[in-house]
Tab-separated table of C-alpha atoms in Angstrom:
chain	number	residue	atom	x	y	z
C	1	MET	CA	-62.981	-4.047	-0.980
C	2	PRO	CA	-59.955	-2.313	-3.295
C	3	ARG	CA	-60.544	-2.618	-7.540
C	4	GLN	CA	-58.014	-1.907	-8.248
C	5	LEU	CA	-55.577	-3.973	-10.046
C	6	LYS	CA	-53.284	-2.073	-11.887
C	7	ASP	CA	-49.907	-1.960	-9.824
C	8	ALA	CA	-47.873	-4.637	-11.660
C	9	PRO	CA	-46.440	-3.976	-14.947
C	10	HIS	CA	-48.071	-4.475	-18.369
C	11	ILE	CA	-45.813	-6.238	-20.901
C	12	SER	CA	-47.607	-7.972	-24.116
C	13	GLY	CA	-49.848	-10.831	-23.842
C	14	ARG	CA	-48.068	-12.594	-26.105
C	15	LEU	CA	-46.698	-15.705	-25.531
C	16	PRO	CA	-43.490	-17.505	-26.211
C	17	ASP	CA	-42.965	-19.211	-29.940
C	18	THR	CA	-44.472	-22.781	-28.411
C	19	HIS	CA	-42.102	-24.641	-30.819
C	20	ASP	CA	-38.641	-23.157	-30.380
C	21	SER	CA	-36.637	-26.270	-28.677
C	22	SER	CA	-33.655	-24.442	-28.541
C	23	ASP	CA	-34.384	-22.690	-25.067
C	24	ALA	CA	-33.925	-25.341	-23.345
C	25	VAL	CA	-34.042	-25.474	-19.296
C	26	PRO	CA	-31.100	-26.466	-17.449
C	27	GLN	CA	-31.756	-29.277	-14.922
C	28	SER	CA	-30.627	-27.034	-11.682
C	29	ALA	CA	-30.630	-27.738	-7.744
C	30	ALA	CA	-33.675	-26.997	-5.768
C	31	PRO	CA	-33.258	-22.970	-5.882
C	32	PRO	CA	-33.748	-20.829	-3.057
C	33	VAL	CA	-37.002	-20.766	-1.259
C	34	SER	CA	-38.999	-17.991	-1.250
C	35	THR	CA	-40.708	-15.652	1.017
C	36	PHE	CA	-43.507	-15.302	-0.960
C	37	ALA	CA	-44.396	-11.917	-0.248
C	38	PRO	CA	-47.404	-10.436	-2.570
C	39	ALA	CA	-46.522	-7.601	-4.846
C	40	PRO	CA	-45.925	-4.300	-3.209
C	41	GLY	CA	-49.657	-2.716	-3.540
C	42	ALA	CA	-51.311	-6.195	-4.115
C	43	PRO	CA	-55.253	-5.826	-3.105
C	44	GLY	CA	-56.481	-8.498	-1.376
C	45	ARG	CA	-55.919	-11.197	1.287
C	46	SER	CA	-53.470	-13.827	0.658
C	47	ALA	CA	-53.346	-17.156	1.705
C	48	ARG	CA	-50.672	-17.835	4.744
C	49	LEU	CA	-48.428	-20.798	3.564
C	50	TRP	CA	-49.425	-23.904	5.297
C	51	LYS	CA	-46.647	-25.110	7.878
C	52	PRO	CA	-47.616	-28.289	8.686
C	53	ARG	CA	-46.978	-29.643	11.699
C	54	HIS	CA	-46.474	-33.484	11.413
C	55	ILE	CA	-44.256	-34.419	8.361
C	56	TYR	CA	-42.843	-37.285	7.357
C	57	PHE	CA	-40.566	-38.865	4.509
C	58	THR	CA	-40.760	-42.647	3.726
C	59	ALA	CA	-36.992	-44.465	3.611
C	60	ALA	CA	-37.250	-44.515	-0.735
C	61	ALA	CA	-38.762	-40.934	-0.580
C	62	HIS	CA	-35.604	-39.371	0.984
C	63	ALA	CA	-33.298	-41.481	-1.344
C	64	GLU	CA	-34.858	-40.054	-4.464
C	65	GLU	CA	-33.594	-36.835	-5.811
C	66	HIS	CA	-36.293	-35.023	-5.543
C	67	GLY	CA	-37.214	-35.870	-1.546
C	68	ARG	CA	-33.505	-34.209	-1.362
C	69	ARG	CA	-34.851	-31.408	-2.146
C	70	ILE	CA	-37.291	-31.451	-0.427
C	71	ALA	CA	-35.536	-31.956	2.559
C	72	ASP	CA	-34.051	-29.127	2.188
C	73	ARG	CA	-36.794	-26.622	1.315
C	74	LEU	CA	-37.767	-27.673	4.900
C	75	ASP	CA	-34.117	-27.039	6.582
C	76	GLN	CA	-34.463	-23.612	5.041
C	77	LEU	CA	-38.154	-22.889	6.244
C	78	ARG	CA	-36.378	-24.758	9.650
C	79	LEU	CA	-39.238	-26.907	9.294
C	80	PRO	CA	-38.481	-30.710	11.436
C	81	TYR	CA	-39.521	-33.838	9.734
C	82	GLU	CA	-39.360	-37.483	10.462
C	83	VAL	CA	-37.188	-39.577	8.202
C	84	LEU	CA	-38.857	-43.521	8.378
C	85	SER	CA	-36.792	-46.282	8.372
C	86	ALA	CA	-39.393	-48.086	6.162
C	87	ASN	CA	-42.114	-46.538	3.443
C	88	ARG	CA	-44.981	-47.275	6.075
C	89	LEU	CA	-46.494	-44.100	7.255
C	90	PRO	CA	-47.103	-44.484	11.346
C	91	LYS	CA	-50.508	-44.376	11.917
C	92	LEU	CA	-51.928	-40.618	11.709
C	93	GLY	CA	-55.841	-41.399	12.188
C	94	GLY	CA	-57.543	-39.807	15.877
C	95	SER	CA	-60.394	-41.356	18.137
C	96	THR	CA	-63.016	-39.741	16.538
C	97	VAL	CA	-63.605	-38.261	12.813
C	98	ARG	CA	-62.767	-34.695	13.848
C	99	GLU	CA	-59.406	-35.852	15.426
C	100	THR	CA	-58.308	-37.970	13.003
C	101	TYR	CA	-59.631	-34.347	10.214
C	102	GLN	CA	-57.249	-32.790	11.958
C	103	LYS	CA	-54.484	-34.742	12.372
C	104	ALA	CA	-54.455	-35.186	8.567
C	105	LYS	CA	-55.134	-31.625	7.624
C	106	ASN	CA	-51.283	-31.011	9.605
C	107	THR	CA	-49.855	-34.008	8.050
C	108	LEU	CA	-46.800	-34.383	4.803
C	109	ALA	CA	-45.874	-37.184	3.845
C	110	ILE	CA	-42.987	-37.333	0.935
C	111	VAL	CA	-43.224	-41.063	-0.043
C	112	THR	CA	-43.169	-42.191	-3.947
C	113	ALA	CA	-45.875	-42.925	-6.514
C	114	PRO	CA	-46.464	-46.385	-6.901
C	115	PRO	CA	-46.632	-48.233	-10.642
C	116	SER	CA	-49.934	-47.825	-10.787
C	117	ALA	CA	-49.399	-43.848	-10.743
C	118	LEU	CA	-47.494	-44.198	-14.075
C	119	LYS	CA	-50.310	-46.183	-15.636
C	120	LEU	CA	-51.769	-42.948	-16.994
C	121	THR	CA	-55.866	-42.066	-17.539
C	122	PRO	CA	-57.922	-40.286	-19.579
C	123	ILE	CA	-60.090	-37.226	-17.744
C	124	PRO	CA	-62.287	-35.329	-20.212
C	125	PRO	CA	-63.214	-33.586	-19.753
C	126	SER	CA	-60.675	-31.562	-18.412
C	127	ALA	CA	-57.484	-33.071	-20.767
C	128	ASP	CA	-56.039	-36.112	-22.581
C	129	TRP	CA	-53.884	-37.900	-18.956
C	130	GLN	CA	-53.696	-36.940	-15.581
C	131	PHE	CA	-50.754	-37.257	-13.524
C	132	HIS	CA	-50.110	-36.596	-10.089
C	133	LEU	CA	-47.158	-34.219	-8.505
C	134	ALA	CA	-49.457	-35.315	-5.063
C	135	LYS	CA	-52.520	-36.270	-3.885
C	136	GLY	CA	-54.193	-34.209	-1.147
C	137	CYS	CA	-54.632	-30.970	-0.323
C	138	PRO	CA	-54.267	-28.023	2.998
C	139	ALA	CA	-57.188	-26.119	2.289
C	140	HIS	CA	-60.643	-26.576	3.788
C	141	CYS	CA	-63.120	-26.288	1.775
C	142	GLN	CA	-66.422	-27.645	2.472
C	143	TYR	CA	-67.379	-29.026	-0.683
C	144	CYS	CA	-64.697	-31.005	-1.282
C	145	TYR	CA	-63.828	-33.060	-4.269
C	146	LEU	CA	-61.374	-35.484	-2.998
C	147	ALA	CA	-64.019	-37.046	-0.155
C	148	GLY	CA	-65.033	-39.764	-0.636
C	149	SER	CA	-62.482	-39.969	-3.768
C	150	LEU	CA	-59.586	-40.503	-1.832
C	151	PRO	CA	-59.051	-43.371	0.256
C	152	GLY	CA	-57.855	-42.931	4.578
C	153	ALA	CA	-57.590	-40.480	6.546
C	154	PRO	CA	-56.872	-36.404	4.038
C	155	VAL	CA	-53.089	-36.609	4.504
C	156	THR	CA	-51.031	-34.571	1.832
C	157	ARG	CA	-49.113	-37.064	0.104
C	158	THR	CA	-46.426	-35.318	-2.510
C	159	TYR	CA	-44.322	-37.642	-4.644
C	160	ALA	CA	-40.888	-37.341	-4.381
C	161	ASN	CA	-40.249	-40.035	-7.813
C	162	LEU	CA	-40.845	-36.420	-9.704
C	163	GLU	CA	-38.475	-37.171	-12.681
C	164	ALA	CA	-39.606	-40.953	-13.328
C	165	ILE	CA	-43.348	-39.667	-12.990
C	166	LEU	CA	-42.790	-36.577	-15.843
C	167	GLU	CA	-40.443	-39.063	-17.852
C	168	ASN	CA	-43.265	-41.258	-18.143
C	169	ASN	CA	-45.341	-38.479	-19.571
C	170	ALA	CA	-43.306	-38.552	-22.608
C	171	ASN	CA	-44.630	-41.685	-23.016
C	172	TYR	CA	-48.381	-40.763	-23.358
C	173	ILE	CA	-47.084	-37.759	-25.883
C	174	ASP	CA	-49.472	-38.418	-28.896
C	175	PRO	CA	-46.839	-37.539	-31.837
C	176	HIS	CA	-49.754	-37.785	-34.142
C	177	ARG	CA	-51.155	-34.606	-32.638
C	178	ALA	CA	-50.467	-31.212	-32.445
C	179	LEU	CA	-50.593	-31.500	-28.828
C	180	THR	CA	-51.275	-33.688	-25.701
C	181	THR	CA	-53.065	-31.692	-22.722
C	182	PHE	CA	-51.973	-33.153	-19.165
C	183	GLU	CA	-53.735	-32.467	-15.909
C	184	ALA	CA	-52.285	-31.911	-12.884
C	185	SER	CA	-54.658	-31.533	-10.641
C	186	CYS	CA	-57.069	-33.763	-10.421
C	187	TYR	CA	-56.092	-34.983	-6.573
C	188	THR	CA	-54.499	-31.987	-5.126
C	189	ASP	CA	-53.954	-28.017	-5.413
C	190	PRO	CA	-50.266	-28.058	-6.471
C	191	LEU	CA	-49.267	-24.786	-5.237
C	192	GLY	CA	-50.642	-24.649	-1.982
C	193	ILE	CA	-47.408	-26.735	-1.261
C	194	GLU	CA	-45.730	-25.412	-4.065
C	195	HIS	CA	-42.993	-23.696	-0.821
C	196	LEU	CA	-42.416	-27.127	0.710
C	197	THR	CA	-41.967	-29.028	-3.048
C	198	GLY	CA	-40.816	-26.941	-5.311
C	199	SER	CA	-42.817	-29.437	-7.617
C	200	LEU	CA	-44.756	-27.752	-10.127
C	201	SER	CA	-41.932	-24.973	-11.045
C	202	ARG	CA	-40.245	-28.307	-12.409
C	203	ALA	CA	-43.472	-29.733	-13.985
C	204	ILE	CA	-43.625	-25.911	-15.890
C	205	GLU	CA	-39.464	-26.698	-16.533
C	206	TRP	CA	-39.881	-30.110	-17.875
C	207	PHE	CA	-43.250	-28.894	-20.077
C	208	GLY	CA	-41.631	-26.150	-21.659
C	209	GLN	CA	-39.557	-28.673	-23.558
C	210	GLN	CA	-42.163	-30.759	-24.422
C	211	PRO	CA	-43.681	-28.624	-27.606
C	212	GLU	CA	-46.077	-30.837	-28.616
C	213	ALA	CA	-47.600	-31.343	-24.912
C	214	ARG	CA	-49.241	-28.864	-22.704
C	215	LEU	CA	-49.402	-28.688	-18.431
C	216	ARG	CA	-52.849	-27.779	-17.511
C	217	TRP	CA	-52.757	-27.062	-13.194
C	218	VAL	CA	-55.490	-24.833	-10.874
C	219	THR	CA	-55.139	-23.444	-7.774
C	220	LYS	CA	-57.061	-21.447	-4.768
C	221	TYR	CA	-53.689	-20.004	-3.999
C	222	ASP	CA	-52.077	-17.148	-5.003
C	223	ALA	CA	-48.060	-17.489	-4.114
C	224	VAL	CA	-47.206	-17.193	-7.086
C	225	ASN	CA	-43.881	-15.708	-7.486
C	226	PRO	CA	-41.704	-18.748	-7.913
C	227	LEU	CA	-43.495	-19.745	-11.333
C	228	LEU	CA	-43.014	-15.853	-13.172
C	229	ASN	CA	-39.471	-16.630	-14.548
C	230	LEU	CA	-39.353	-19.780	-15.563
C	231	GLN	CA	-38.648	-20.302	-19.132
C	232	HIS	CA	-42.656	-22.041	-19.250
C	233	ASN	CA	-42.390	-21.599	-23.128
C	234	GLY	CA	-45.932	-21.502	-23.424
C	235	GLN	CA	-46.422	-24.335	-22.592
C	236	THR	CA	-48.756	-24.252	-19.709
C	237	ARG	CA	-51.731	-22.814	-19.196
C	238	CYS	CA	-52.584	-22.201	-15.310
C	239	ARG	CA	-56.209	-21.495	-14.053
C	240	ILE	CA	-57.258	-19.985	-11.660
C	241	SER	CA	-60.389	-21.304	-9.545
C	242	LEU	CA	-63.143	-18.323	-8.834
C	243	ASN	CA	-66.080	-18.509	-7.538
C	244	ALA	CA	-68.739	-15.707	-6.189
C	245	GLY	CA	-67.968	-14.017	-2.782
C	246	TRP	CA	-70.399	-15.579	-0.493
C	247	VAL	CA	-68.731	-19.316	-1.781
C	248	THR	CA	-64.940	-18.184	-1.191
C	249	ARG	CA	-65.698	-16.338	2.385
C	250	ARG	CA	-68.336	-19.177	3.492
C	251	LEU	CA	-66.903	-22.413	2.008
C	252	GLU	CA	-63.225	-22.112	1.053
C	253	GLY	CA	-61.063	-22.064	4.390
C	254	GLY	CA	-57.681	-21.637	4.177
C	255	THR	CA	-57.414	-19.924	0.393
C	256	ALA	CA	-56.299	-16.602	-0.863
C	257	ASP	CA	-59.884	-14.581	-1.379
C	258	LEU	CA	-60.989	-13.518	-4.372
C	259	GLU	CA	-59.598	-10.361	-4.877
C	260	ALA	CA	-55.883	-11.785	-4.622
C	261	ARG	CA	-56.418	-14.899	-7.116
C	262	LEU	CA	-57.309	-12.267	-9.683
C	263	HIS	CA	-54.222	-10.503	-8.623
C	264	ALA	CA	-52.317	-13.984	-8.984
C	265	MET	CA	-54.359	-14.436	-12.407
C	266	ARG	CA	-52.983	-11.264	-13.424
C	267	ARG	CA	-49.243	-11.713	-12.993
C	268	LEU	CA	-49.426	-15.279	-14.164
C	269	ALA	CA	-50.624	-13.603	-17.655
C	270	GLN	CA	-47.690	-11.144	-17.489
C	271	ALA	CA	-45.826	-13.481	-17.371
C	272	GLY	CA	-46.624	-14.697	-20.892
C	273	TYR	CA	-48.785	-18.013	-19.500
C	274	ARG	CA	-51.697	-18.944	-21.069
C	275	VAL	CA	-54.327	-18.160	-18.244
C	276	GLY	CA	-58.249	-20.102	-17.077
C	277	ALA	CA	-60.623	-19.830	-14.837
C	278	VAL	CA	-62.156	-22.336	-13.406
C	279	LEU	CA	-66.104	-20.979	-11.735
C	280	ALA	CA	-66.188	-23.837	-9.496
C	281	PRO	CA	-68.245	-25.343	-7.857
C	282	LEU	CA	-71.303	-23.111	-9.417
C	283	MET	CA	-74.041	-22.345	-7.078
C	284	PRO	CA	-77.565	-21.069	-7.806
C	285	PHE	CA	-77.641	-19.726	-4.195
C	286	GLU	CA	-80.234	-16.500	-3.354
C	287	ASP	CA	-78.914	-12.726	-5.578
C	288	TRP	CA	-76.334	-15.701	-7.312
C	289	LYS	CA	-76.558	-13.783	-10.170
C	290	THR	CA	-75.355	-10.226	-8.984
C	291	GLU	CA	-72.494	-11.656	-6.995
C	292	TYR	CA	-71.761	-13.581	-10.133
C	293	ALA	CA	-71.571	-10.769	-12.315
C	294	ASP	CA	-69.380	-9.102	-9.844
C	295	MET	CA	-66.942	-11.538	-10.013
C	296	LEU	CA	-66.732	-11.793	-13.999
C	297	ASP	CA	-66.662	-8.084	-13.475
C	298	ARG	CA	-63.625	-7.797	-11.889
C	299	LEU	CA	-61.739	-10.222	-13.877
C	300	ARG	CA	-62.305	-8.472	-16.459
C	301	GLU	CA	-60.256	-5.218	-14.848
C	302	ALA	CA	-58.281	-7.657	-13.729
C	303	LEU	CA	-57.485	-9.003	-17.072
C	304	ASP	CA	-57.640	-5.225	-18.808
C	305	PHE	CA	-54.768	-6.900	-21.909
C	306	PRO	CA	-53.949	-9.366	-24.554
C	307	VAL	CA	-54.585	-12.679	-22.886
C	308	ASP	CA	-54.948	-16.753	-24.230
C	309	LEU	CA	-57.959	-17.394	-21.571
C	310	THR	CA	-60.506	-19.840	-21.005
C	311	PHE	CA	-63.296	-21.278	-19.377
C	312	GLU	CA	-64.531	-24.457	-17.340
C	313	LEU	CA	-68.006	-24.283	-15.824
C	314	ILE	CA	-68.494	-27.125	-13.166
C	315	THR	CA	-71.833	-27.174	-11.174
C	316	HIS	CA	-72.177	-28.241	-7.662
C	317	ARG	CA	-72.190	-32.116	-7.135
C	318	PHE	CA	-71.960	-34.628	-4.142
C	319	THR	CA	-72.311	-38.933	-3.520
C	320	PRO	CA	-74.388	-39.871	-1.075
C	321	GLY	CA	-70.249	-40.889	0.857
C	322	SER	CA	-69.666	-37.223	0.082
C	323	LYS	CA	-72.229	-35.541	1.750
C	324	GLU	CA	-71.516	-38.510	4.841
C	325	ILE	CA	-67.971	-37.257	4.814
C	326	LEU	CA	-67.744	-34.009	4.544
C	327	LEU	CA	-70.786	-33.076	7.512
C	328	ASP	CA	-68.490	-35.204	9.358
C	329	TRP	CA	-65.316	-32.897	9.113
C	330	TYR	CA	-67.691	-29.475	9.008
C	331	PRO	CA	-70.802	-29.992	10.925
C	332	ASN	CA	-71.516	-26.710	10.965
C	333	THR	CA	-71.609	-25.998	7.291
C	334	SER	CA	-73.952	-23.537	4.897
C	335	LEU	CA	-73.705	-25.839	1.664
C	336	ASP	CA	-76.716	-27.070	0.769
C	337	PHE	CA	-76.503	-30.698	0.713
C	338	ASN	CA	-81.323	-31.037	0.458
C	339	GLU	CA	-81.243	-34.369	-1.946
C	340	GLU	CA	-84.852	-33.715	-2.448
C	341	THR	CA	-84.134	-30.820	-4.283
C	342	ARG	CA	-81.608	-32.289	-6.913
C	343	ALA	CA	-81.309	-34.944	-9.639
C	344	LYS	CA	-80.129	-38.154	-9.246
C	345	LYS	CA	-77.015	-38.769	-11.915
C	346	ARG	CA	-76.151	-42.616	-12.486
C	347	ASN	CA	-73.158	-43.729	-14.182
C	348	LYS	CA	-72.259	-46.720	-15.930
C	349	PHE	CA	-70.648	-47.970	-12.614
C	350	GLY	CA	-74.623	-48.334	-11.367
C	351	SER	CA	-73.562	-45.855	-8.340
C	352	HIS	CA	-74.717	-42.018	-8.523
C	353	LYS	CA	-74.350	-38.510	-7.363
C	354	PHE	CA	-76.745	-35.522	-6.961
C	355	VAL	CA	-76.718	-32.605	-9.612
C	356	TYR	CA	-79.009	-29.488	-9.619
C	357	THR	CA	-82.224	-29.851	-12.337
C	358	ARG	CA	-82.137	-29.728	-15.634
C	359	GLU	CA	-84.292	-26.371	-14.875
C	360	GLN	CA	-81.052	-25.264	-13.069
C	361	MET	CA	-78.918	-26.516	-15.067
C	362	ASP	CA	-80.428	-24.743	-17.876
C	363	GLU	CA	-80.762	-21.735	-16.673
C	364	LEU	CA	-76.862	-21.592	-15.016
C	365	LYS	CA	-75.178	-22.572	-18.516
C	366	GLY	CA	-77.670	-20.059	-20.530
C	367	TRP	CA	-76.802	-16.866	-17.574
C	368	PHE	CA	-73.281	-17.916	-17.593
C	369	SER	CA	-72.387	-18.209	-21.442
C	370	ALA	CA	-74.062	-14.928	-21.882
C	371	GLU	CA	-72.392	-12.971	-19.320
C	372	ILE	CA	-69.093	-14.382	-20.383
C	373	LYS	CA	-69.580	-13.651	-23.769
C	374	ALA	CA	-70.533	-10.174	-23.476
C	375	ARG	CA	-67.548	-9.547	-20.950
C	376	PHE	CA	-64.801	-11.967	-22.268
C	377	PRO	CA	-65.067	-12.248	-26.502
C	378	GLU	CA	-61.550	-13.278	-26.497
C	379	GLY	CA	-62.744	-16.483	-23.883
C	380	GLU	CA	-63.196	-19.978	-24.992
C	381	VAL	CA	-65.681	-21.430	-22.506
C	382	LEU	CA	-64.144	-25.530	-22.770
C	383	TYR	CA	-67.089	-26.727	-20.711
C	384	PHE	CA	-69.773	-26.960	-18.661
C	385	THR	CA	-70.434	-29.449	-16.720
């Protein structure tokens, strides 16, 4: 696997002045859709752009300004879609669990976010508030955290009333704090659908005009070209989900490989973005220290210039419900779902999830903390969970 990541031009890691309100961003029509080809000589295997087989607009979504921008993108990509006469999606299930899964994962629905979506909720430790550009994801991660969290078939739904969603965020910016942070990746991978929606670019531009707010999002994809020239003004932290090669190759279907993600992270940092590494889900598989050390070494090679860098460490966990769903979706998975080797962690609502034992958690936390500090003295570990 190639290890050279120095083909992209080197620029200063200094961020723009985040409080320069004179650098306004115009609200423009949807830009031409890029083919998102990787940079010349880019290493790794890029994720294939998702082309859903079934695309539906609800009537209300198609009438929205952003809905029409999405329709323009789909027209440019020559992807057929159906505009429904009402606001209810057709039945998207199949005759079996597997058939339902396959059909849903090949479906994009452009809908309007319900009023409840405008009542934001805190999302510690990731951010002060979560808001949603979409719900659902085209990737095929066999540990998918959305399993059991979102009801119904795993259809990707993106929101056409984007301007209302962004304007609503302004109500949650605390004027008494230096910064209020907003997480956009709780229920989706926004970069995985960006070529179809343009929603992430619009959100980055909006937050670029909010000196007291900051956007946070995370991805397993690498098609970052449309983001590199946006006027983000340092108000967005782009986080890349990284894992050991063993996990990426076996459990994260449809995503970019590790080398491609690292190259994308390098390019975002060179474009002046704050960046972050979300190491998740961490797993103590056989020879895990060797594999994770290699991943951290590659990250250090990719970020060989001054950069604003954070780390978030998240261990693998599952609930009885998510385990059942994931085993239906991925019956041949090599993921360890053995409840006998896990600890049971209860929440205040009486339900529980299975996490690693205290001894395993202490070992993982201690090892990663030491290894990150040794390689990235400038980096900040935000949390371990």
